[in-house]
XYZ file of C-alpha atoms in Angstrom:
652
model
C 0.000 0.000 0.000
C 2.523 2.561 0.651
C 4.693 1.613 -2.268
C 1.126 2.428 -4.092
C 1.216 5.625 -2.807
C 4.446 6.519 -3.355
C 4.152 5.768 -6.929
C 1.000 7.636 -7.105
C 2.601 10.746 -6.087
C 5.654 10.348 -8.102
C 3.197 9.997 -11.034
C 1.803 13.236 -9.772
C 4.420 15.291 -9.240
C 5.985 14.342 -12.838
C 2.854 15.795 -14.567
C 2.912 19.190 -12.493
C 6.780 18.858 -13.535
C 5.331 18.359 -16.776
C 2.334 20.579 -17.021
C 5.374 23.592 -15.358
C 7.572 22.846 -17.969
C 5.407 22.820 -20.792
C 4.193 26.531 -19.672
C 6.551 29.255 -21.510
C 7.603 32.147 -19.488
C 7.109 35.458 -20.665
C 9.998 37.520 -21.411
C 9.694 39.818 -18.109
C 10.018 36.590 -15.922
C 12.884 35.379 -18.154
C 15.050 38.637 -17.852
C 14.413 38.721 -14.107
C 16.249 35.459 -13.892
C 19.764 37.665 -14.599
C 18.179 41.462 -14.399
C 15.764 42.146 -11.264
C 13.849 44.935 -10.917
C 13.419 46.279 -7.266
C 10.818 49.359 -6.644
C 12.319 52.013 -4.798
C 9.893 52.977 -2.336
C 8.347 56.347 -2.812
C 5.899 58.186 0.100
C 2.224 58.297 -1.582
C 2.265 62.635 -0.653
C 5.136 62.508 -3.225
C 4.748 62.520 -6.855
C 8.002 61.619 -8.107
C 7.630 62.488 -11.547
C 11.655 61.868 -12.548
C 13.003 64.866 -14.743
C 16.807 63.852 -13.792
C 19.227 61.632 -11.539
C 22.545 62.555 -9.796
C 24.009 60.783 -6.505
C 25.962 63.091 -4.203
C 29.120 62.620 -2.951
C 27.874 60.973 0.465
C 25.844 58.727 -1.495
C 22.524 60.141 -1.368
C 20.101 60.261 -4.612
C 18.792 63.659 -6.112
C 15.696 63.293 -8.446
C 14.531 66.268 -9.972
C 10.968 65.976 -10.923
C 9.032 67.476 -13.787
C 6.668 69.608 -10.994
C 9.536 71.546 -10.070
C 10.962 70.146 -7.480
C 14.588 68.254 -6.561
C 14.358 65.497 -3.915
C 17.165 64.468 -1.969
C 16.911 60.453 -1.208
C 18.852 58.843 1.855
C 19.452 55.130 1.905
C 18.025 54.772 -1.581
C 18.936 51.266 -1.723
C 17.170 50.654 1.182
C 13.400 49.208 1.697
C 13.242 52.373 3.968
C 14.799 55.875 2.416
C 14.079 58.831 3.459
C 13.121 61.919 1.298
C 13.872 65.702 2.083
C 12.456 68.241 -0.277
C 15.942 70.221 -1.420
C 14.859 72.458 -4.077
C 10.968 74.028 -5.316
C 9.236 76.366 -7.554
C 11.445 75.158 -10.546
C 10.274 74.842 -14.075
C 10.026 71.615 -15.205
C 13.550 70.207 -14.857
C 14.808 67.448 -17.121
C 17.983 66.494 -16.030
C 20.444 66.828 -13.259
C 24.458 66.968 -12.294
C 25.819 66.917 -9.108
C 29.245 68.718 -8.757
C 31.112 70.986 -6.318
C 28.559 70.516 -3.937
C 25.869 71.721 -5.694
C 23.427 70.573 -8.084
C 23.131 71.672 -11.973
C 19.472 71.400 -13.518
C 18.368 72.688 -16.981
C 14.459 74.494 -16.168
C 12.755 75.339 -19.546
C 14.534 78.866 -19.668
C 17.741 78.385 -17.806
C 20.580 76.399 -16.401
C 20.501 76.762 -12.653
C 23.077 75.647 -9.875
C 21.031 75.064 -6.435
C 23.225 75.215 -3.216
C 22.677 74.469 0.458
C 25.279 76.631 2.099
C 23.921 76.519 5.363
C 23.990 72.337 5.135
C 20.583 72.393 6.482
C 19.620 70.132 3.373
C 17.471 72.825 1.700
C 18.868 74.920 -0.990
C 19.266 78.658 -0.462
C 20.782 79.626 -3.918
C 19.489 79.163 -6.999
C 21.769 80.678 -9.578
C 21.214 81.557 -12.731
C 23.936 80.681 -15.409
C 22.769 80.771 -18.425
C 19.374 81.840 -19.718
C 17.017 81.280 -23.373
C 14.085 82.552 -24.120
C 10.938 80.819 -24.657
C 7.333 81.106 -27.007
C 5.400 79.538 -24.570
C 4.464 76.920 -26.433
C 4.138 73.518 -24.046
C 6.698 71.484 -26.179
C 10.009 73.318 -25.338
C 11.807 70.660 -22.709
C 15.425 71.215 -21.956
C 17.581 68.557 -21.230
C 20.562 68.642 -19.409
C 23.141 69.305 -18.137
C 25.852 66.850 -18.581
C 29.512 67.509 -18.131
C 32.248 67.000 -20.664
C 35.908 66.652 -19.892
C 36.680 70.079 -19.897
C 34.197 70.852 -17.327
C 31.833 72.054 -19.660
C 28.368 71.702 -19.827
C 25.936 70.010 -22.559
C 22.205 70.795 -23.007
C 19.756 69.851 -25.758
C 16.541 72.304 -26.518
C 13.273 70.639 -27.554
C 11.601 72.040 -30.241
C 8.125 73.971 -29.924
C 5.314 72.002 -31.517
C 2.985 73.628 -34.009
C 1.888 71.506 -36.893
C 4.760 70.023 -36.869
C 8.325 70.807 -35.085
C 8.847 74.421 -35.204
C 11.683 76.518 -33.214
C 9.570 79.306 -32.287
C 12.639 80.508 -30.109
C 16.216 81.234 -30.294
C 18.152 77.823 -30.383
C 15.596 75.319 -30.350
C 16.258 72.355 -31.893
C 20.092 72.662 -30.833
C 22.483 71.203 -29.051
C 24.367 74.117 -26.734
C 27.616 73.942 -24.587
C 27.697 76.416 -21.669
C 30.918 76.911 -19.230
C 30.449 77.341 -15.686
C 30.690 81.025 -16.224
C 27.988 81.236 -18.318
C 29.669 81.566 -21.454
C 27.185 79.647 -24.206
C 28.123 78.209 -27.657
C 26.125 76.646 -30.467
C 27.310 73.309 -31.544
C 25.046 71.275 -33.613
C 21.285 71.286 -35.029
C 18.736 69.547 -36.011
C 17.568 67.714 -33.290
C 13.631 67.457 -32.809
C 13.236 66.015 -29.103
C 16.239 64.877 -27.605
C 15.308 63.658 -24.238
C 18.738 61.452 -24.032
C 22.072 62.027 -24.610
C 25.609 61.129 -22.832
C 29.505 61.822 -23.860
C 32.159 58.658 -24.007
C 35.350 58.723 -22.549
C 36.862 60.377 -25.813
C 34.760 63.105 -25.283
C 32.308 62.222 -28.170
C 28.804 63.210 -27.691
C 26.027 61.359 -28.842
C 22.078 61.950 -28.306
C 19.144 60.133 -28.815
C 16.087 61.350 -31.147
C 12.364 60.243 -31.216
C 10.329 59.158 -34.705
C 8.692 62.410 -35.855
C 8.779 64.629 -38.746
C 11.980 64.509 -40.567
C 12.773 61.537 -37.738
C 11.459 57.727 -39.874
C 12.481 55.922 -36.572
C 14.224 56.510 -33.136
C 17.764 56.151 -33.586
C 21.290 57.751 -31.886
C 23.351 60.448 -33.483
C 27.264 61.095 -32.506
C 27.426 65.234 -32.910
C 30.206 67.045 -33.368
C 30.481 70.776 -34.170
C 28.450 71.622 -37.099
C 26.921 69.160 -37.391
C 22.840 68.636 -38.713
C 20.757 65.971 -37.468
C 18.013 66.096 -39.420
C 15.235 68.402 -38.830
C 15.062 71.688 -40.737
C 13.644 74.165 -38.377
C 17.031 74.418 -36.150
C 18.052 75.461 -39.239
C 16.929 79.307 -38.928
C 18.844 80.422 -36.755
C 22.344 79.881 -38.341
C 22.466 83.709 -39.629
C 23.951 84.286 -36.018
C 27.492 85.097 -35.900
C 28.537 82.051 -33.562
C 26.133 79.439 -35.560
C 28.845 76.679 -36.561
C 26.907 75.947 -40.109
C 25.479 78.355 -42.361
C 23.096 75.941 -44.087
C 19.159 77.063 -44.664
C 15.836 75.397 -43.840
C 15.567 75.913 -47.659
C 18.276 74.199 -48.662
C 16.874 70.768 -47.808
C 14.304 68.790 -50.395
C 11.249 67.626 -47.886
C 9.858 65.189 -50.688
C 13.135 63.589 -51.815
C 12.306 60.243 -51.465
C 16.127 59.335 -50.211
C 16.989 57.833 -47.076
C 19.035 60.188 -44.665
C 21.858 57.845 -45.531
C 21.712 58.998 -48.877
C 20.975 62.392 -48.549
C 23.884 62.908 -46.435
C 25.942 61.913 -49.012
C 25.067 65.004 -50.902
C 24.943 67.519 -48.170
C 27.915 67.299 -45.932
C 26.565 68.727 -42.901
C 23.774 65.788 -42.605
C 25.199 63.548 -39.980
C 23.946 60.122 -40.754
C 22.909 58.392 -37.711
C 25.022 55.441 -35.070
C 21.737 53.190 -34.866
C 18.672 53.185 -35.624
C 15.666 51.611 -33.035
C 13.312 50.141 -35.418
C 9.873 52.119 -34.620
C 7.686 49.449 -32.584
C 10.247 46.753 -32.369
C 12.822 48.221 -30.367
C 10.823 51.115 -28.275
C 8.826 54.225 -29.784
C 9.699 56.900 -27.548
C 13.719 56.959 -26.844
C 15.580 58.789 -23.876
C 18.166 58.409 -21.960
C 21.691 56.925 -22.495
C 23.842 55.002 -19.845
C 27.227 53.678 -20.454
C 28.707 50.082 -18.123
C 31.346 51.236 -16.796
C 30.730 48.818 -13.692
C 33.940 46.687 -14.956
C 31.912 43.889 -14.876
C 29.858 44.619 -12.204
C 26.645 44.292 -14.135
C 26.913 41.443 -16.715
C 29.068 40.836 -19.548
C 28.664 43.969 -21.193
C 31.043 46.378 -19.883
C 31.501 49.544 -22.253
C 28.207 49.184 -24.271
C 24.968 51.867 -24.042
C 21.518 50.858 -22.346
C 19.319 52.985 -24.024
C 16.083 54.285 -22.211
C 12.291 53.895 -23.868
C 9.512 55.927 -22.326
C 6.719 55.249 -24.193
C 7.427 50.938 -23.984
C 9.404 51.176 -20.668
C 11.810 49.328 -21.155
C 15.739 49.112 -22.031
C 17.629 48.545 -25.003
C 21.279 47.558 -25.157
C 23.921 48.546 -28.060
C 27.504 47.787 -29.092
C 29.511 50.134 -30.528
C 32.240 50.200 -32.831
C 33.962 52.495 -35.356
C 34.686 52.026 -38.490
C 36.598 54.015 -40.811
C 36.027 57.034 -38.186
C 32.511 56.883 -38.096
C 30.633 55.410 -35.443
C 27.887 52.323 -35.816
C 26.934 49.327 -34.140
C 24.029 47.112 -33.413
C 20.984 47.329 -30.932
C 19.395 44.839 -28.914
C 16.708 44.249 -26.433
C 17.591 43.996 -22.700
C 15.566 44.597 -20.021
C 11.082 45.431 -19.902
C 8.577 45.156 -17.428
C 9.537 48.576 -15.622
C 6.516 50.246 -13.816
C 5.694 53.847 -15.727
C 7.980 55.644 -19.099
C 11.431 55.211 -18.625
C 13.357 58.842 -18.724
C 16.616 58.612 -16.654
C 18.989 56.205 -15.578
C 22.370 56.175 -13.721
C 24.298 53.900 -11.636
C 23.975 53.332 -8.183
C 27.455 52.868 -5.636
C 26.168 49.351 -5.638
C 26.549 49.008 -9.376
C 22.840 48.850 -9.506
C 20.918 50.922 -11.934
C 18.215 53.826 -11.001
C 15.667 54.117 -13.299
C 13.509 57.339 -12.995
C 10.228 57.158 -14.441
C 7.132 59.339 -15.650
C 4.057 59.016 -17.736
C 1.961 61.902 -17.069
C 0.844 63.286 -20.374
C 3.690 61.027 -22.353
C 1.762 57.413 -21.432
C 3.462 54.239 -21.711
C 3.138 50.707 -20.875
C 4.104 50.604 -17.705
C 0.852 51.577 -15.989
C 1.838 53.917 -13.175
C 2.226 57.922 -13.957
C 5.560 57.996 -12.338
C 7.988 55.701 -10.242
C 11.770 55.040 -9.390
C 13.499 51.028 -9.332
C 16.538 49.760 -9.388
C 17.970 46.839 -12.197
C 19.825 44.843 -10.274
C 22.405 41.801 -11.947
C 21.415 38.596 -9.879
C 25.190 37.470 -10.920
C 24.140 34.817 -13.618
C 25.215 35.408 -17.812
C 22.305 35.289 -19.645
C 23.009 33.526 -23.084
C 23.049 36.622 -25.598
C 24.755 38.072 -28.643
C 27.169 40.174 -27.107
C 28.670 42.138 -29.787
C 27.922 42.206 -33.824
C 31.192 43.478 -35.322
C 31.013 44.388 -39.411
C 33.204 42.896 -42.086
C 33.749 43.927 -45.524
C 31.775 40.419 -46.027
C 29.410 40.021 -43.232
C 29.057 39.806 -39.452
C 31.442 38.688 -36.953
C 28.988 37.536 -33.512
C 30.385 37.230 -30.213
C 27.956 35.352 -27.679
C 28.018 35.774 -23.821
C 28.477 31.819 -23.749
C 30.322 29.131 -26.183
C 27.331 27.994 -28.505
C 26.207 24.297 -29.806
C 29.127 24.165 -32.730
C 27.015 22.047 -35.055
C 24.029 24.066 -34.836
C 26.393 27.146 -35.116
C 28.096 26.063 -38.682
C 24.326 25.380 -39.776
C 23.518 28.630 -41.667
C 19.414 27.812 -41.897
C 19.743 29.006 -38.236
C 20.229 32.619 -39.276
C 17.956 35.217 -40.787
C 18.950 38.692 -42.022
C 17.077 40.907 -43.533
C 17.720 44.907 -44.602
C 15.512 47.790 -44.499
C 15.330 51.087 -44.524
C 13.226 54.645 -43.605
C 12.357 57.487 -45.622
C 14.267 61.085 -44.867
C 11.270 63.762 -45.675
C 9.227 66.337 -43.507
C 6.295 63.448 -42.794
C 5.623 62.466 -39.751
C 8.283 58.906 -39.029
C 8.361 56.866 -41.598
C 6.973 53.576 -43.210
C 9.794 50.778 -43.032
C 11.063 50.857 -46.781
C 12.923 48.981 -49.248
C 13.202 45.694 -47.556
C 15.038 42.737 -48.672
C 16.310 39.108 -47.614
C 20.088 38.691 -47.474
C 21.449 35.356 -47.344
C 24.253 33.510 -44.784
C 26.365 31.611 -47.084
C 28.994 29.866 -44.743
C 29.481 30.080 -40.975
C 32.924 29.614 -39.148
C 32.909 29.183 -35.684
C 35.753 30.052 -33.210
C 37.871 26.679 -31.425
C 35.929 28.149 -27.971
C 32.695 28.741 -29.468
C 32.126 32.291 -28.425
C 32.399 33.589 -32.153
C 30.896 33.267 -35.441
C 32.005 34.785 -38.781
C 29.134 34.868 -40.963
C 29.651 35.515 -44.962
C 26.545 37.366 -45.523
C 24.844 37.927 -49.396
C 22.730 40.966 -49.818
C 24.550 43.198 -47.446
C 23.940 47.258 -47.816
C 25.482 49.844 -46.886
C 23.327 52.938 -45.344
C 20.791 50.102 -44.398
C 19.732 48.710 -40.805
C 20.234 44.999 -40.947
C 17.731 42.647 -38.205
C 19.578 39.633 -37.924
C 17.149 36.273 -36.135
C 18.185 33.620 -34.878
C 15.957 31.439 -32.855
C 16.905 28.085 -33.031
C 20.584 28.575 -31.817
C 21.542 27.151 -28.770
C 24.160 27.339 -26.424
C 26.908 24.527 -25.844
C 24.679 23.470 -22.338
C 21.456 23.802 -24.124
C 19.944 27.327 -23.771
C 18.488 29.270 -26.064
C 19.284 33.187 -26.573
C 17.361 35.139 -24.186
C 16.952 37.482 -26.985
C 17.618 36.160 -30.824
C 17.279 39.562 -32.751
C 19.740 42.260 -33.221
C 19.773 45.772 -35.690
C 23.000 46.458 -36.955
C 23.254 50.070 -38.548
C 25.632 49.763 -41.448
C 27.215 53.347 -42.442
C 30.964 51.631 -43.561
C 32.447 47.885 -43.322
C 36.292 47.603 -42.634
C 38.690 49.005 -45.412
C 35.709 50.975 -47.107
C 34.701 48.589 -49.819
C 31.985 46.594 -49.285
C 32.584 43.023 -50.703
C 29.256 41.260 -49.747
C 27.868 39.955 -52.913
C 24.585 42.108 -54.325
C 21.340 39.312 -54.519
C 18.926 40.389 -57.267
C 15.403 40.791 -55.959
C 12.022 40.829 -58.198
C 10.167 43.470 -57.167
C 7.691 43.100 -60.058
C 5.335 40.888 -58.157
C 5.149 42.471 -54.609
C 1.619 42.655 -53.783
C 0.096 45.208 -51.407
C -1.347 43.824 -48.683
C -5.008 44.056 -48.271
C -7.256 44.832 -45.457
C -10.676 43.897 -46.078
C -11.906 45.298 -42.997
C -10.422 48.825 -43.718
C -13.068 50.170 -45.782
C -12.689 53.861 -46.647
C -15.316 54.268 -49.327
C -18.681 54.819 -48.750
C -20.250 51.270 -50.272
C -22.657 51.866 -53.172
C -25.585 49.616 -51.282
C -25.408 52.062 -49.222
C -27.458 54.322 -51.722
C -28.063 58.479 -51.354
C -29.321 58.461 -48.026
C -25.293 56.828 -46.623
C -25.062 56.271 -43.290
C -27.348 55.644 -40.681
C -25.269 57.041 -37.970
C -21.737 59.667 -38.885
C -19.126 59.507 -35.637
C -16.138 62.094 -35.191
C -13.055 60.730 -32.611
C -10.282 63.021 -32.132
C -7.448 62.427 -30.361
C -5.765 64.379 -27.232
C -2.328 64.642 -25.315
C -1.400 61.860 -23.144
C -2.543 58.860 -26.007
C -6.314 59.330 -25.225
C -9.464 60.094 -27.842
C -11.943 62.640 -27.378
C -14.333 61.203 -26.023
C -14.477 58.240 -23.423
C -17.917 56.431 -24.635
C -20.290 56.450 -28.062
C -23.247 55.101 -28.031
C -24.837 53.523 -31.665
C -27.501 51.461 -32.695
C -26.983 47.758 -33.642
C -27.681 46.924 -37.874
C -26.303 50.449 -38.237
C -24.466 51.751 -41.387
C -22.012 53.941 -39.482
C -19.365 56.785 -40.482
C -16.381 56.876 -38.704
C -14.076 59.654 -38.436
C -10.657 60.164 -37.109
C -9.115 63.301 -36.441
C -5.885 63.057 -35.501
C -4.996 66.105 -33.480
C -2.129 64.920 -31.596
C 1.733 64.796 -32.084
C 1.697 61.646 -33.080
C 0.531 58.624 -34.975
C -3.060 57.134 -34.303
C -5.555 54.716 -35.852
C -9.112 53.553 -34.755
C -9.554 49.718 -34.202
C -12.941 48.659 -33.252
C -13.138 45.202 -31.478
C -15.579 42.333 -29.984
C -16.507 42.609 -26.618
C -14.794 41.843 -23.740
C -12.755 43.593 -20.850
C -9.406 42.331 -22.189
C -9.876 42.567 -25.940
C -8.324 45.924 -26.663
C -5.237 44.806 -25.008
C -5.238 41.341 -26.520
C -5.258 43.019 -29.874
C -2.843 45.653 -28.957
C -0.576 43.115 -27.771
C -0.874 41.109 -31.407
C -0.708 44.517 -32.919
C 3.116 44.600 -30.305
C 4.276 41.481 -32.076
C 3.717 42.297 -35.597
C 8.054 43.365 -35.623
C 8.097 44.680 -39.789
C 5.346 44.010 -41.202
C 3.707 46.572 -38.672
C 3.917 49.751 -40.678
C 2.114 48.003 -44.144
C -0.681 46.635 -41.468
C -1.434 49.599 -40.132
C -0.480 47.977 -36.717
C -4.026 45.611 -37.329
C -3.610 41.829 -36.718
C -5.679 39.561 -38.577
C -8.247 38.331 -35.724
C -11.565 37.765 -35.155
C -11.737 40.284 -32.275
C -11.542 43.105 -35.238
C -14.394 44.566 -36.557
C -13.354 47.387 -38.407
C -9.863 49.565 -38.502
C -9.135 52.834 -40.144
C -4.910 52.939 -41.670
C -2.864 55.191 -39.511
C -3.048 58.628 -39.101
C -0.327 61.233 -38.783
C -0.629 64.338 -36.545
C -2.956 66.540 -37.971
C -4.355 63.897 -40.584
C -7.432 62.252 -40.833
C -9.399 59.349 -42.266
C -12.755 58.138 -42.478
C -13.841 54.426 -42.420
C -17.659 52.826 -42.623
C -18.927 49.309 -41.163
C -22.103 47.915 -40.396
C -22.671 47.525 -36.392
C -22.787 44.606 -34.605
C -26.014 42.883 -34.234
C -25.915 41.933 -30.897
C -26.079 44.660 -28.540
C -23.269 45.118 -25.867
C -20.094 47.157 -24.772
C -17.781 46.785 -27.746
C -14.479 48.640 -27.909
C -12.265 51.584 -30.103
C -8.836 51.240 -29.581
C -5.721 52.795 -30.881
C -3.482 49.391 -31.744
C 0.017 51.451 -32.377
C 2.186 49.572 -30.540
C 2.375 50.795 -26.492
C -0.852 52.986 -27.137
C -3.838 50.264 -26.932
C -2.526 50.396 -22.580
C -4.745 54.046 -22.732
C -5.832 54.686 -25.728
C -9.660 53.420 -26.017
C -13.292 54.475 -26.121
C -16.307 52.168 -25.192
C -18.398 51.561 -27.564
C -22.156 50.781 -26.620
C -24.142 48.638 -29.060
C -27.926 48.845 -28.556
């Protein structure tokens, strides 16, 4: 009898084993195997919206917040800090530097140094040491400051929205040095919002940029002096005597149809950028920058970038080289699941990593409207690429662990592909010009930790997504993240030697959407539609309107007006609670073939979608009603927006 038993709950506990097993982990839960993310406790009178991060020297954490105010943070490592209210009545700071015993901040219209001379812990000077005008207009962050090796200082200024990115005052759109005297130079332009930046240890600068107009995708510029990034409107005010380029707003084609790659090769000044973040796939909404320098302390990627997302909350990695003088590298996911839109990051005496967070007005998908954790290594490698290295002939991969040599030699396991964006004054850009390239012999290194891939197809000026999901590591894991975007501006020796594949473009089909109907139907008759809807679309990813009531057997007339700053669609769904995220989610996973769905999966749970809309745009889309009366849904299914972005949609 007991031998019975026993085997009876053997038998059971091998199918939970089982039934565990067979259940796949999402990729939060398998990051926070090697990455944990630990809240930082913050009192619930506080709203810690996070403008900037700087530790003192006794180890405490400053956090200037986008209300104004800088918080000073004892034991911040702690399940217990305390918080002391240093600094008020600012404007809006986005960023902060600790030096000299006193804190730098950039407000809207200034850089200010706050000091607490009487050590009480409350600052009694705020000095003013540089100053810019404003319009007024509510899209005119600064960003800053950050300190170069000179002791300098480095700010970027926002531009002013107004139907698109304007500088409706002096040096918008720039990026500015100022000494500690006060002294201010001009060093670069066209930047559009450039909420992240950092400098390297050779004093290089580079900044991060979000998709907009003249902006196809997120990506990272290096700047040096006199340098242009992009964006035209910068661009008036180099008739000053200390602007470092004397190029015009008129002097660049909106409509012509290159890729800023190639338009940079006939105007010097253009600074083609480091990386590009694919839109969607690797964040929407890029900030801050944050160089390892925790020699090892953090993983195995000492001396790469982690690269901040706000809208998607999460962090991107990249690796860096440079080639022929010019920077590029590759990008890679790293770390999601953070609690509100990531906007600052710095290290932590621990070799942790503060993240300072905020949502208000920006959303994201991390729910919470502001917050402050800590990524902290739990001291196991995960199995990753760890650096993507160009050759005149393809890739040379590096991996974090030796990999499975037979599956490595086996080029089926790798996919790469090579696309591109569009440089004009439209709002981002769809993903362009995409083609297959081809492995055609893999040689792996006698430990296993490198592959040299001969790669077909290979283009310069092109971002190249390399897969590979089968791969395995020499003790059986898989990669904990099997894509990577390499941004290819030069290979070694300056010719390119990867053999060109013809492609056969004659047969490329659009893809159609037979539930994207933006003509009236002709049943339909004179009378048209029984019922004519207008959704617009305001600040902080939200419509309107939060509820619209129709009628069920309805002919109905959708319109969207897009009156935002950025891109939108309407999406209307089946009931249920959960739908609008279950279709946003699909809408998440789409990777390139987002852009030519419109970000719509094809699912039952859609009814009707319009295409999507740029700021200021519109488009209007008709579709019978349900029959069966209920609460149905409208949701906006661009990747990260479908968390806020809905309206409840009453069937009776």
């Amino acid at each position: 009898m007991q031998i019975s038993q026993k085997i009876i709950r053997l038998f059971i506990c091998f199918c939970i084993g089982q039934f565990t097993f067979g259940q796949s982990k999402s990729i939060v839960e398998k990051e926070a195997e090697y990455y944990k993310i630990v809240d930082v406790p913050i009192p619930k009178d506080i709203k810690l919206e996070v403008g900037g991060l700087a530790l003192t020297d006794d180890d405490k954490l400053g956090v200037s917040t986008r209300r104004g105010e800088v918080w000073l943070i004892d034991n911040p490592y702690s399940k217990n800090p305390t918080y002391n209210r240093y600094a008020h009545g600012l404007h809006e700071a986005l960023g902060l530097a600790y030096k000299n015993k006193g804190f730098y901040l950039a407000q809207r219209s200034e850089l200010t140094r706050l000091e607490d001379n009487t050590n009480d812990g409350i600052a009694d000077v705020y000095k003013t040491i540089y100053s810019w005008p404003l319009s007024g207009n509510y899209h005119e962050y600064s960003y800053g400051p950050k300190f170069d090796k000179n002791g300098d200082m480095i700010l970027t200024l926002n531009l002013s929205w107004y139907n698109g990115g304007k500088s409706l005052a002096k040096w918008r759109g720039w990026l500015i040095k100022i000494t500690p005297e006060g002294k201010m130079t001009p060093l670069a332009t066209g930047l559009r919002s450039p909420a992240g930046f950092e400098i390297n240890e050779a004093n290089a600068i580079f900044y991060t940029e979000n998709q907009g107009d003249w902006v196809g995708s997120g990506r990272m510029t290096h700047l040096e002096l006199g340098d242009f990034a992009g964006h035209v409107s910068g661009l008036k005010w180099t008739d000053e005597p200390d602007s470092p380029l004397s190029l015009k707003p008129e002097d660049i084609d909106p409509n012509s149809e290159l890729t800023l790659y190639e338009y940079a090769k006939k105007e010097p000044a253009l600074k083609a950028p480091a990386i590009w973040f694919p839109h969607t796939i690797l964040g929407i909404s890029t900030s801050d920058i944050l160089y390892d320098t925790t020699n090892g302390k953090f993983g195995p990627f000492e001396g790469q970038q982690f690269i901040g997302d706000q809208g998607h909350s999460k962090i991107m990695r990249v690796f860096m080289e440079k080639v022929n003088g010019v920077y590029q590298g590759a990008a890679f996911p790293f770390a999601e699941g953070f609690s509100s839109g990531i906007l600052r990051m710095i290290w932590g005496n621990d070799n942790s990593m503060f993240v300072g967070m905020t949502s208000r007005g920006w959303a994201s998908t991390g729910k919470k409207m502001f917050g402050l954790q800590r990524l902290v290594w739990t001291g196991k490698t995960p199995f990753e690429i760890k650096t993507m290295k160009a050759l005149d002939d393809g890739f040379e991969l590096e991996f974090t662990k030796p990999i499975n040599k037979k599956m490595g030699q086996d080029i089926s396991n790798y996919k790469i592909s090579t696309f591109n964006y569009k440089y004009h004054d439209i709002y981002g850009s769809p993903i362009i010009d995409q083609q297959n390239a081809m492995v055609h012999k893999a040689e792996i290194s006698e430990d296993g930790l490198r592959v040299k891939l001969n790669v077909h197809g290979m283009r310069l000026g092109f971002i190249h997504q390399i897969e590979i999901p089968k791969l395995r590591s020499a003790s059986g894991e898989l990669l904990l993240h099997d894509k990577g975007y390499y941004t290819l501006n030069e290979v070694p020796g300056g010719e390119l030697k990867s053999p060109q594949m013809h492609v056969d473009n004659s047969s490329k089909k659009e893809i159609e959407q037979p539930k994207r109907v933006t003509t009236m139907p002709s049943e339909w008759g004179e009378r048209g539609a029984d019922e004519k809807l207008v959704i617009g679309t305001v600040p902080g990813l939200k419509y309107d309107v939060e509820e619209i009531t129709i009628h069920r057997n309805s002919k109905i007339q959708l319109t969207l007006n897009n009156n935002d700053d950025m891109i939108h669609n309407v999406v209307v769904t089946k009931q249920g609670k959960e739908t609008p995220l279950k279709v946003g989610e699909m809408a998440l996973n789409l990777g390139l073939d987002g852009p030519d769905l419109n970000y719509v999966p094809f699912t039952d749970l859609v009814l009707a979608h319009s295409g999507t809309v740029g700021p200021e745009g519109s488009e209007t889309i008709y579709f019978i009603s349900p029959s069966e009366p209920g609460e149905y849904w409208i949701v906006c299914t661009f990747p990260g927006h479908a968390f806020t972005m809905r309206t409840k949609l009453i069937v009776k």
